[in-house]
Amino acid sequence: MRYIVIGAGAVGGSLGGRLHESGRDVVLVARGEHAAALRADGLRFTTPEGTRYVRIPVAGGPEDVELRPDDVLVLAVKTQHTADALARWARRPVAGGGTAGEVLPLLCAQNGVENERLALRLFRRVYGVCVVLPASFLRPGAVTAACGPRTGVLVLGGYPDGADDTVRAVAADLEDSVFRAPVVPDVMRFKYTKLLGNLAQTVEALCGPVVPGSAAAELAARARAEGTAVLKAAGTGFAEAAELAALREGAVEPRPVPEGERALGSTWQSLARGAGSVEADYINGEFVLLGRLHGVPTPVNETLLSLANAAAEQGLPPGSTSAEEILSLLSAPE
């Protein structure tokens, strides 16, 4: 199999780097300054083992790749970019007949739960990946993955459910590439659990580290409580947090890295890079949507969603908002 990794940021770069180092055939898809840096010097990949420059073929888009029937597409862009990426890749011809959307497997290695649903409109073979991969992407050409002994946990399964030989073969390649990669029949149950955990990332992006006992921790807990109530009202199953924690135990633990750039979560990184957008519409916004559909108020997540989008649009750095001020705003009478 050849892995076409669409989006070579923190997650995509770590996946592509590790798969390439284990001898798999990989193409990284990137644009702009990031693509230029990858082509010029290779991927500057920092892990607990050290920093090295990994030479991996780079494509700017589907027009640069002649698709083969043994290709696996790995979608690793932020959700706000998913629809565009899917439209660009789905109709590309595959050698031997058919289009990518008709014949190639597509793995959604992304936060949130909307990507798979969007993908299934255009791709027949869609797989979900619950990504637990603490990595950072703060400057063009460079990715840091600071955990060990495994780089991350990637829970895989068919969408909407089930499993097949394709996803099991992908999991075997990932297991051989410094990941823990269990295959489950109900992957979305894990992705909803991860989505609840991602709510704290919006708080840390706005307010800084979520330290136990702090106002930021209280804000994150209130956002998660809302999210949990919404999922229960919607009848949406989700795994217990302990299930994901058990998968991480002894496998994905913080390790010191040489020359590594320290960063918080992916939303924090988006603000730090000045990306111009964040994923909050599909993190906090998912719970806002479900709350409105099922009659559950979500004032905390509505407020965080609005503030996160405003911070991205205004180019504010991470940590620019006071958690105390947000809590005060939420307690003010309407």
PDB file of N, CA and C in Angstrom, residues 177-245:
ATOM      1  N   SER A 177       4.939   0.996  12.933  1.00  0.00           N
ATOM      2  CA  SER A 177       5.503   2.342  12.718  1.00  0.00           C
ATOM      3  C   SER A 177       5.424   3.195  13.975  1.00  0.00           C
ATOM      4  N   VAL A 178       5.561   2.556  15.133  1.00  0.00           N
ATOM      5  CA  VAL A 178       5.650   3.215  16.448  1.00  0.00           C
ATOM      6  C   VAL A 178       4.311   3.811  16.895  1.00  0.00           C
ATOM      7  N   PHE A 179       3.200   3.218  16.469  1.00  0.00           N
ATOM      8  CA  PHE A 179       1.882   3.605  16.959  1.00  0.00           C
ATOM      9  C   PHE A 179       1.204   2.405  17.609  1.00  0.00           C
ATOM     10  N   ARG A 180       0.288   2.679  18.513  1.00  0.00           N
ATOM     11  CA  ARG A 180      -0.665   1.669  18.958  1.00  0.00           C
ATOM     12  C   ARG A 180      -1.915   1.876  18.136  1.00  0.00           C
ATOM     13  N   ALA A 181      -2.400   0.822  17.472  1.00  0.00           N
ATOM     14  CA  ALA A 181      -3.480   0.994  16.496  1.00  0.00           C
ATOM     15  C   ALA A 181      -4.529  -0.102  16.618  1.00  0.00           C
ATOM     16  N   PRO A 182      -5.354  -0.064  17.656  1.00  0.00           N
ATOM     17  CA  PRO A 182      -6.417  -1.062  17.773  1.00  0.00           C
ATOM     18  C   PRO A 182      -7.520  -0.840  16.747  1.00  0.00           C
ATOM     19  N   VAL A 183      -8.090  -1.924  16.254  1.00  0.00           N
ATOM     20  CA  VAL A 183      -9.234  -1.872  15.341  1.00  0.00           C
ATOM     21  C   VAL A 183     -10.479  -2.221  16.143  1.00  0.00           C
ATOM     22  N   VAL A 184     -11.504  -1.380  16.030  1.00  0.00           N
ATOM     23  CA  VAL A 184     -12.733  -1.585  16.793  1.00  0.00           C
ATOM     24  C   VAL A 184     -13.929  -1.522  15.842  1.00  0.00           C
ATOM     25  N   PRO A 185     -15.069  -2.128  16.222  1.00  0.00           N
ATOM     26  CA  PRO A 185     -16.249  -2.083  15.358  1.00  0.00           C
ATOM     27  C   PRO A 185     -17.060  -0.808  15.526  1.00  0.00           C
ATOM     28  N   ASP A 186     -16.721   0.014  16.523  1.00  0.00           N
ATOM     29  CA  ASP A 186     -17.520   1.194  16.852  1.00  0.00           C
ATOM     30  C   ASP A 186     -16.625   2.417  17.060  1.00  0.00           C
ATOM     31  N   VAL A 187     -15.861   2.757  16.031  1.00  0.00           N
ATOM     32  CA  VAL A 187     -14.842   3.804  16.170  1.00  0.00           C
ATOM     33  C   VAL A 187     -15.441   5.160  16.542  1.00  0.00           C
ATOM     34  N   MET A 188     -16.656   5.455  16.092  1.00  0.00           N
ATOM     35  CA  MET A 188     -17.223   6.768  16.383  1.00  0.00           C
ATOM     36  C   MET A 188     -17.504   6.947  17.871  1.00  0.00           C
ATOM     37  N   ARG A 189     -17.727   5.874  18.581  1.00  0.00           N
ATOM     38  CA  ARG A 189     -17.899   5.970  20.029  1.00  0.00           C
ATOM     39  C   ARG A 189     -16.647   6.568  20.671  1.00  0.00           C
ATOM     40  N   PHE A 190     -15.486   6.194  20.152  1.00  0.00           N
ATOM     41  CA  PHE A 190     -14.224   6.745  20.662  1.00  0.00           C
ATOM     42  C   PHE A 190     -14.024   8.185  20.190  1.00  0.00           C
ATOM     43  N   LYS A 191     -14.470   8.476  18.971  1.00  0.00           N
ATOM     44  CA  LYS A 191     -14.287   9.828  18.454  1.00  0.00           C
ATOM     45  C   LYS A 191     -15.159  10.839  19.212  1.00  0.00           C
ATOM     46  N   TYR A 192     -16.328  10.426  19.667  1.00  0.00           N
ATOM     47  CA  TYR A 192     -17.139  11.332  20.486  1.00  0.00           C
ATOM     48  C   TYR A 192     -16.477  11.577  21.840  1.00  0.00           C
ATOM     49  N   THR A 193     -15.838  10.571  22.393  1.00  0.00           N
ATOM     50  CA  THR A 193     -15.107  10.760  23.646  1.00  0.00           C
ATOM     51  C   THR A 193     -13.952  11.728  23.454  1.00  0.00           C
ATOM     52  N   LYS A 194     -13.218  11.562  22.365  1.00  0.00           N
ATOM     53  CA  LYS A 194     -12.123  12.485  22.074  1.00  0.00           C
ATOM     54  C   LYS A 194     -12.666  13.896  21.863  1.00  0.00           C
ATOM     55  N   LEU A 195     -13.838  14.006  21.239  1.00  0.00           N
ATOM     56  CA  LEU A 195     -14.435  15.317  21.007  1.00  0.00           C
ATOM     57  C   LEU A 195     -14.735  16.025  22.329  1.00  0.00           C
ATOM     58  N   LEU A 196     -15.218  15.284  23.303  1.00  0.00           N
ATOM     59  CA  LEU A 196     -15.424  15.871  24.636  1.00  0.00           C
ATOM     60  C   LEU A 196     -14.100  16.379  25.208  1.00  0.00           C
ATOM     61  N   GLY A 197     -13.053  15.610  25.039  1.00  0.00           N
ATOM     62  CA  GLY A 197     -11.742  16.039  25.528  1.00  0.00           C
ATOM     63  C   GLY A 197     -11.210  17.257  24.799  1.00  0.00           C
ATOM     64  N   ASN A 198     -11.557  17.393  23.528  1.00  0.00           N
ATOM     65  CA  ASN A 198     -11.092  18.535  22.742  1.00  0.00           C
ATOM     66  C   ASN A 198     -11.664  19.859  23.232  1.00  0.00           C
ATOM     67  N   LEU A 199     -12.751  19.825  24.007  1.00  0.00           N
ATOM     68  CA  LEU A 199     -13.327  21.064  24.519  1.00  0.00           C
ATOM     69  C   LEU A 199     -12.325  21.827  25.386  1.00  0.00           C
ATOM     70  N   ALA A 200     -11.477  21.102  26.097  1.00  0.00           N
ATOM     71  CA  ALA A 200     -10.452  21.761  26.912  1.00  0.00           C
ATOM     72  C   ALA A 200      -9.429  22.471  26.031  1.00  0.00           C
ATOM     73  N   GLN A 201      -9.229  21.987  24.791  1.00  0.00           N
ATOM     74  CA  GLN A 201      -8.266  22.628  23.900  1.00  0.00           C
ATOM     75  C   GLN A 201      -8.725  24.028  23.497  1.00  0.00           C
ATOM     76  N   THR A 202     -10.031  24.212  23.350  1.00  0.00           N
ATOM     77  CA  THR A 202     -10.526  25.551  23.035  1.00  0.00           C
ATOM     78  C   THR A 202     -10.252  26.496  24.196  1.00  0.00           C
ATOM     79  N   VAL A 203     -10.455  26.007  25.419  1.00  0.00           N
ATOM     80  CA  VAL A 203     -10.192  26.838  26.604  1.00  0.00           C
ATOM     81  C   VAL A 203      -8.712  27.195  26.695  1.00  0.00           C
ATOM     82  N   GLU A 204      -7.817  26.224  26.492  1.00  0.00           N
ATOM     83  CA  GLU A 204      -6.391  26.528  26.606  1.00  0.00           C
ATOM     84  C   GLU A 204      -5.926  27.452  25.494  1.00  0.00           C
ATOM     85  N   ALA A 205      -6.554  27.364  24.314  1.00  0.00           N
ATOM     86  CA  ALA A 205      -6.194  28.277  23.231  1.00  0.00           C
ATOM     87  C   ALA A 205      -6.549  29.711  23.596  1.00  0.00           C
ATOM     88  N   LEU A 206      -7.697  29.886  24.229  1.00  0.00           N
ATOM     89  CA  LEU A 206      -8.141  31.225  24.603  1.00  0.00           C
ATOM     90  C   LEU A 206      -7.454  31.734  25.857  1.00  0.00           C
ATOM     91  N   CYS A 207      -7.270  30.843  26.852  1.00  0.00           N
ATOM     92  CA  CYS A 207      -6.910  31.281  28.209  1.00  0.00           C
ATOM     93  C   CYS A 207      -5.555  30.781  28.691  1.00  0.00           C
ATOM     94  N   GLY A 208      -4.900  29.910  27.951  1.00  0.00           N
ATOM     95  CA  GLY A 208      -3.649  29.347  28.419  1.00  0.00           C
ATOM     96  C   GLY A 208      -3.863  27.990  29.066  1.00  0.00           C
ATOM     97  N   PRO A 209      -2.818  27.408  29.660  1.00  0.00           N
ATOM     98  CA  PRO A 209      -2.886  26.042  30.201  1.00  0.00           C
ATOM     99  C   PRO A 209      -4.049  25.842  31.168  1.00  0.00           C
ATOM    100  N   VAL A 210      -4.689  24.685  31.041  1.00  0.00           N
ATOM    101  CA  VAL A 210      -5.800  24.327  31.925  1.00  0.00           C
ATOM    102  C   VAL A 210      -5.213  23.604  33.137  1.00  0.00           C
ATOM    103  N   VAL A 211      -4.922  24.370  34.178  1.00  0.00           N
ATOM    104  CA  VAL A 211      -4.281  23.847  35.384  1.00  0.00           C
ATOM    105  C   VAL A 211      -5.356  23.459  36.397  1.00  0.00           C
ATOM    106  N   PRO A 212      -5.242  22.283  37.021  1.00  0.00           N
ATOM    107  CA  PRO A 212      -6.256  21.889  38.009  1.00  0.00           C
ATOM    108  C   PRO A 212      -6.478  22.967  39.066  1.00  0.00           C
ATOM    109  N   GLY A 213      -7.732  23.239  39.356  1.00  0.00           N
ATOM    110  CA  GLY A 213      -8.082  24.237  40.356  1.00  0.00           C
ATOM    111  C   GLY A 213      -8.173  25.657  39.831  1.00  0.00           C
ATOM    112  N   SER A 214      -7.828  25.858  38.564  1.00  0.00           N
ATOM    113  CA  SER A 214      -7.829  27.205  37.992  1.00  0.00           C
ATOM    114  C   SER A 214      -9.189  27.543  37.393  1.00  0.00           C
ATOM    115  N   ALA A 215      -9.366  28.829  37.075  1.00  0.00           N
ATOM    116  CA  ALA A 215     -10.593  29.253  36.404  1.00  0.00           C
ATOM    117  C   ALA A 215     -10.715  28.575  35.040  1.00  0.00           C
ATOM    118  N   ALA A 216      -9.586  28.386  34.354  1.00  0.00           N
ATOM    119  CA  ALA A 216      -9.618  27.708  33.057  1.00  0.00           C
ATOM    120  C   ALA A 216     -10.108  26.273  33.211  1.00  0.00           C
ATOM    121  N   ALA A 217      -9.688  25.599  34.281  1.00  0.00           N
ATOM    122  CA  ALA A 217     -10.142  24.224  34.515  1.00  0.00           C
ATOM    123  C   ALA A 217     -11.639  24.190  34.791  1.00  0.00           C
ATOM    124  N   GLU A 218     -12.144  25.175  35.542  1.00  0.00           N
ATOM    125  CA  GLU A 218     -13.585  25.240  35.794  1.00  0.00           C
ATOM    126  C   GLU A 218     -14.352  25.449  34.489  1.00  0.00           C
ATOM    127  N   LEU A 219     -13.828  26.319  33.641  1.00  0.00           N
ATOM    128  CA  LEU A 219     -14.473  26.594  32.363  1.00  0.00           C
ATOM    129  C   LEU A 219     -14.503  25.345  31.491  1.00  0.00           C
ATOM    130  N   ALA A 220     -13.381  24.635  31.443  1.00  0.00           N
ATOM    131  CA  ALA A 220     -13.312  23.407  30.648  1.00  0.00           C
ATOM    132  C   ALA A 220     -14.272  22.350  31.191  1.00  0.00           C
ATOM    133  N   ALA A 221     -14.371  22.241  32.496  1.00  0.00           N
ATOM    134  CA  ALA A 221     -15.271  21.263  33.104  1.00  0.00           C
ATOM    135  C   ALA A 221     -16.725  21.589  32.785  1.00  0.00           C
ATOM    136  N   ARG A 222     -17.064  22.865  32.786  1.00  0.00           N
ATOM    137  CA  ARG A 222     -18.433  23.258  32.461  1.00  0.00           C
ATOM    138  C   ARG A 222     -18.755  22.979  30.994  1.00  0.00           C
ATOM    139  N   ALA A 223     -17.785  23.219  30.118  1.00  0.00           N
ATOM    140  CA  ALA A 223     -17.986  22.909  28.693  1.00  0.00           C
ATOM    141  C   ALA A 223     -18.190  21.416  28.494  1.00  0.00           C
ATOM    142  N   ARG A 224     -17.406  20.611  29.193  1.00  0.00           N
ATOM    143  CA  ARG A 224     -17.525  19.149  29.053  1.00  0.00           C
ATOM    144  C   ARG A 224     -18.846  18.658  29.634  1.00  0.00           C
ATOM    145  N   ALA A 225     -19.274  19.225  30.750  1.00  0.00           N
ATOM    146  CA  ALA A 225     -20.551  18.814  31.340  1.00  0.00           C
ATOM    147  C   ALA A 225     -21.702  19.088  30.376  1.00  0.00           C
ATOM    148  N   GLU A 226     -21.656  20.254  29.726  1.00  0.00           N
ATOM    149  CA  GLU A 226     -22.658  20.554  28.703  1.00  0.00           C
ATOM    150  C   GLU A 226     -22.619  19.522  27.588  1.00  0.00           C
ATOM    151  N   GLY A 227     -21.402  19.227  27.111  1.00  0.00           N
ATOM    152  CA  GLY A 227     -21.250  18.278  26.018  1.00  0.00           C
ATOM    153  C   GLY A 227     -21.768  16.901  26.375  1.00  0.00           C
ATOM    154  N   THR A 228     -21.477  16.454  27.590  1.00  0.00           N
ATOM    155  CA  THR A 228     -21.952  15.143  28.039  1.00  0.00           C
ATOM    156  C   THR A 228     -23.475  15.110  28.092  1.00  0.00           C
ATOM    157  N   ALA A 229     -24.091  16.189  28.611  1.00  0.00           N
ATOM    158  CA  ALA A 229     -25.547  16.260  28.675  1.00  0.00           C
ATOM    159  C   ALA A 229     -26.157  16.231  27.283  1.00  0.00           C
ATOM    160  N   VAL A 230     -25.528  16.905  26.347  1.00  0.00           N
ATOM    161  CA  VAL A 230     -26.026  16.936  24.971  1.00  0.00           C
ATOM    162  C   VAL A 230     -25.984  15.542  24.346  1.00  0.00           C
ATOM    163  N   LEU A 231     -24.866  14.835  24.495  1.00  0.00           N
ATOM    164  CA  LEU A 231     -24.749  13.503  23.900  1.00  0.00           C
ATOM    165  C   LEU A 231     -25.774  12.539  24.491  1.00  0.00           C
ATOM    166  N   LYS A 232     -26.008  12.659  25.799  1.00  0.00           N
ATOM    167  CA  LYS A 232     -27.006  11.784  26.424  1.00  0.00           C
ATOM    168  C   LYS A 232     -28.406  12.104  25.913  1.00  0.00           C
ATOM    169  N   ALA A 233     -28.713  13.384  25.763  1.00  0.00           N
ATOM    170  CA  ALA A 233     -30.025  13.767  25.249  1.00  0.00           C
ATOM    171  C   ALA A 233     -30.219  13.297  23.814  1.00  0.00           C
ATOM    172  N   ALA A 234     -29.134  13.301  23.043  1.00  0.00           N
ATOM    173  CA  ALA A 234     -29.201  12.878  21.639  1.00  0.00           C
ATOM    174  C   ALA A 234     -29.172  11.362  21.487  1.00  0.00           C
ATOM    175  N   GLY A 235     -28.902  10.647  22.585  1.00  0.00           N
ATOM    176  CA  GLY A 235     -28.796   9.192  22.504  1.00  0.00           C
ATOM    177  C   GLY A 235     -27.550   8.736  21.791  1.00  0.00           C
ATOM    178  N   THR A 236     -26.514   9.571  21.821  1.00  0.00           N
ATOM    179  CA  THR A 236     -25.258   9.259  21.136  1.00  0.00           C
ATOM    180  C   THR A 236     -24.302   8.567  22.096  1.00  0.00           C
ATOM    181  N   GLY A 237     -23.885   7.361  21.756  1.00  0.00           N
ATOM    182  CA  GLY A 237     -22.981   6.616  22.617  1.00  0.00           C
ATOM    183  C   GLY A 237     -21.563   7.144  22.552  1.00  0.00           C
ATOM    184  N   PHE A 238     -20.889   7.105  23.685  1.00  0.00           N
ATOM    185  CA  PHE A 238     -19.475   7.490  23.714  1.00  0.00           C
ATOM    186  C   PHE A 238     -18.761   6.641  24.743  1.00  0.00           C
ATOM    187  N   ALA A 239     -17.484   6.417  24.489  1.00  0.00           N
ATOM    188  CA  ALA A 239     -16.684   5.588  25.385  1.00  0.00           C
ATOM    189  C   ALA A 239     -16.385   6.351  26.670  1.00  0.00           C
ATOM    190  N   GLU A 240     -16.158   5.620  27.730  1.00  0.00           N
ATOM    191  CA  GLU A 240     -15.714   6.257  28.957  1.00  0.00           C
ATOM    192  C   GLU A 240     -14.287   6.767  28.750  1.00  0.00           C
ATOM    193  N   ALA A 241     -13.986   7.904  29.377  1.00  0.00           N
ATOM    194  CA  ALA A 241     -12.636   8.468  29.248  1.00  0.00           C
ATOM    195  C   ALA A 241     -11.584   7.451  29.663  1.00  0.00           C
ATOM    196  N   ALA A 242     -11.929   6.580  30.600  1.00  0.00           N
ATOM    197  CA  ALA A 242     -10.975   5.582  31.077  1.00  0.00           C
ATOM    198  C   ALA A 242     -10.571   4.608  29.980  1.00  0.00           C
ATOM    199  N   GLU A 243     -11.451   4.387  28.995  1.00  0.00           N
ATOM    200  CA  GLU A 243     -11.111   3.475  27.909  1.00  0.00           C
ATOM    201  C   GLU A 243      -9.981   4.035  27.052  1.00  0.00           C
ATOM    202  N   LEU A 244     -10.057   5.328  26.739  1.00  0.00           N
ATOM    203  CA  LEU A 244      -8.963   5.951  25.988  1.00  0.00           C
ATOM    204  C   LEU A 244      -7.708   6.028  26.841  1.00  0.00           C
ATOM    205  N   ALA A 245      -7.879   6.332  28.133  1.00  0.00           N
ATOM    206  CA  ALA A 245      -6.715   6.415  29.023  1.00  0.00           C
ATOM    207  C   ALA A 245      -6.000   5.073  29.096  1.00  0.00           C
TER     208      ALA A 245
END
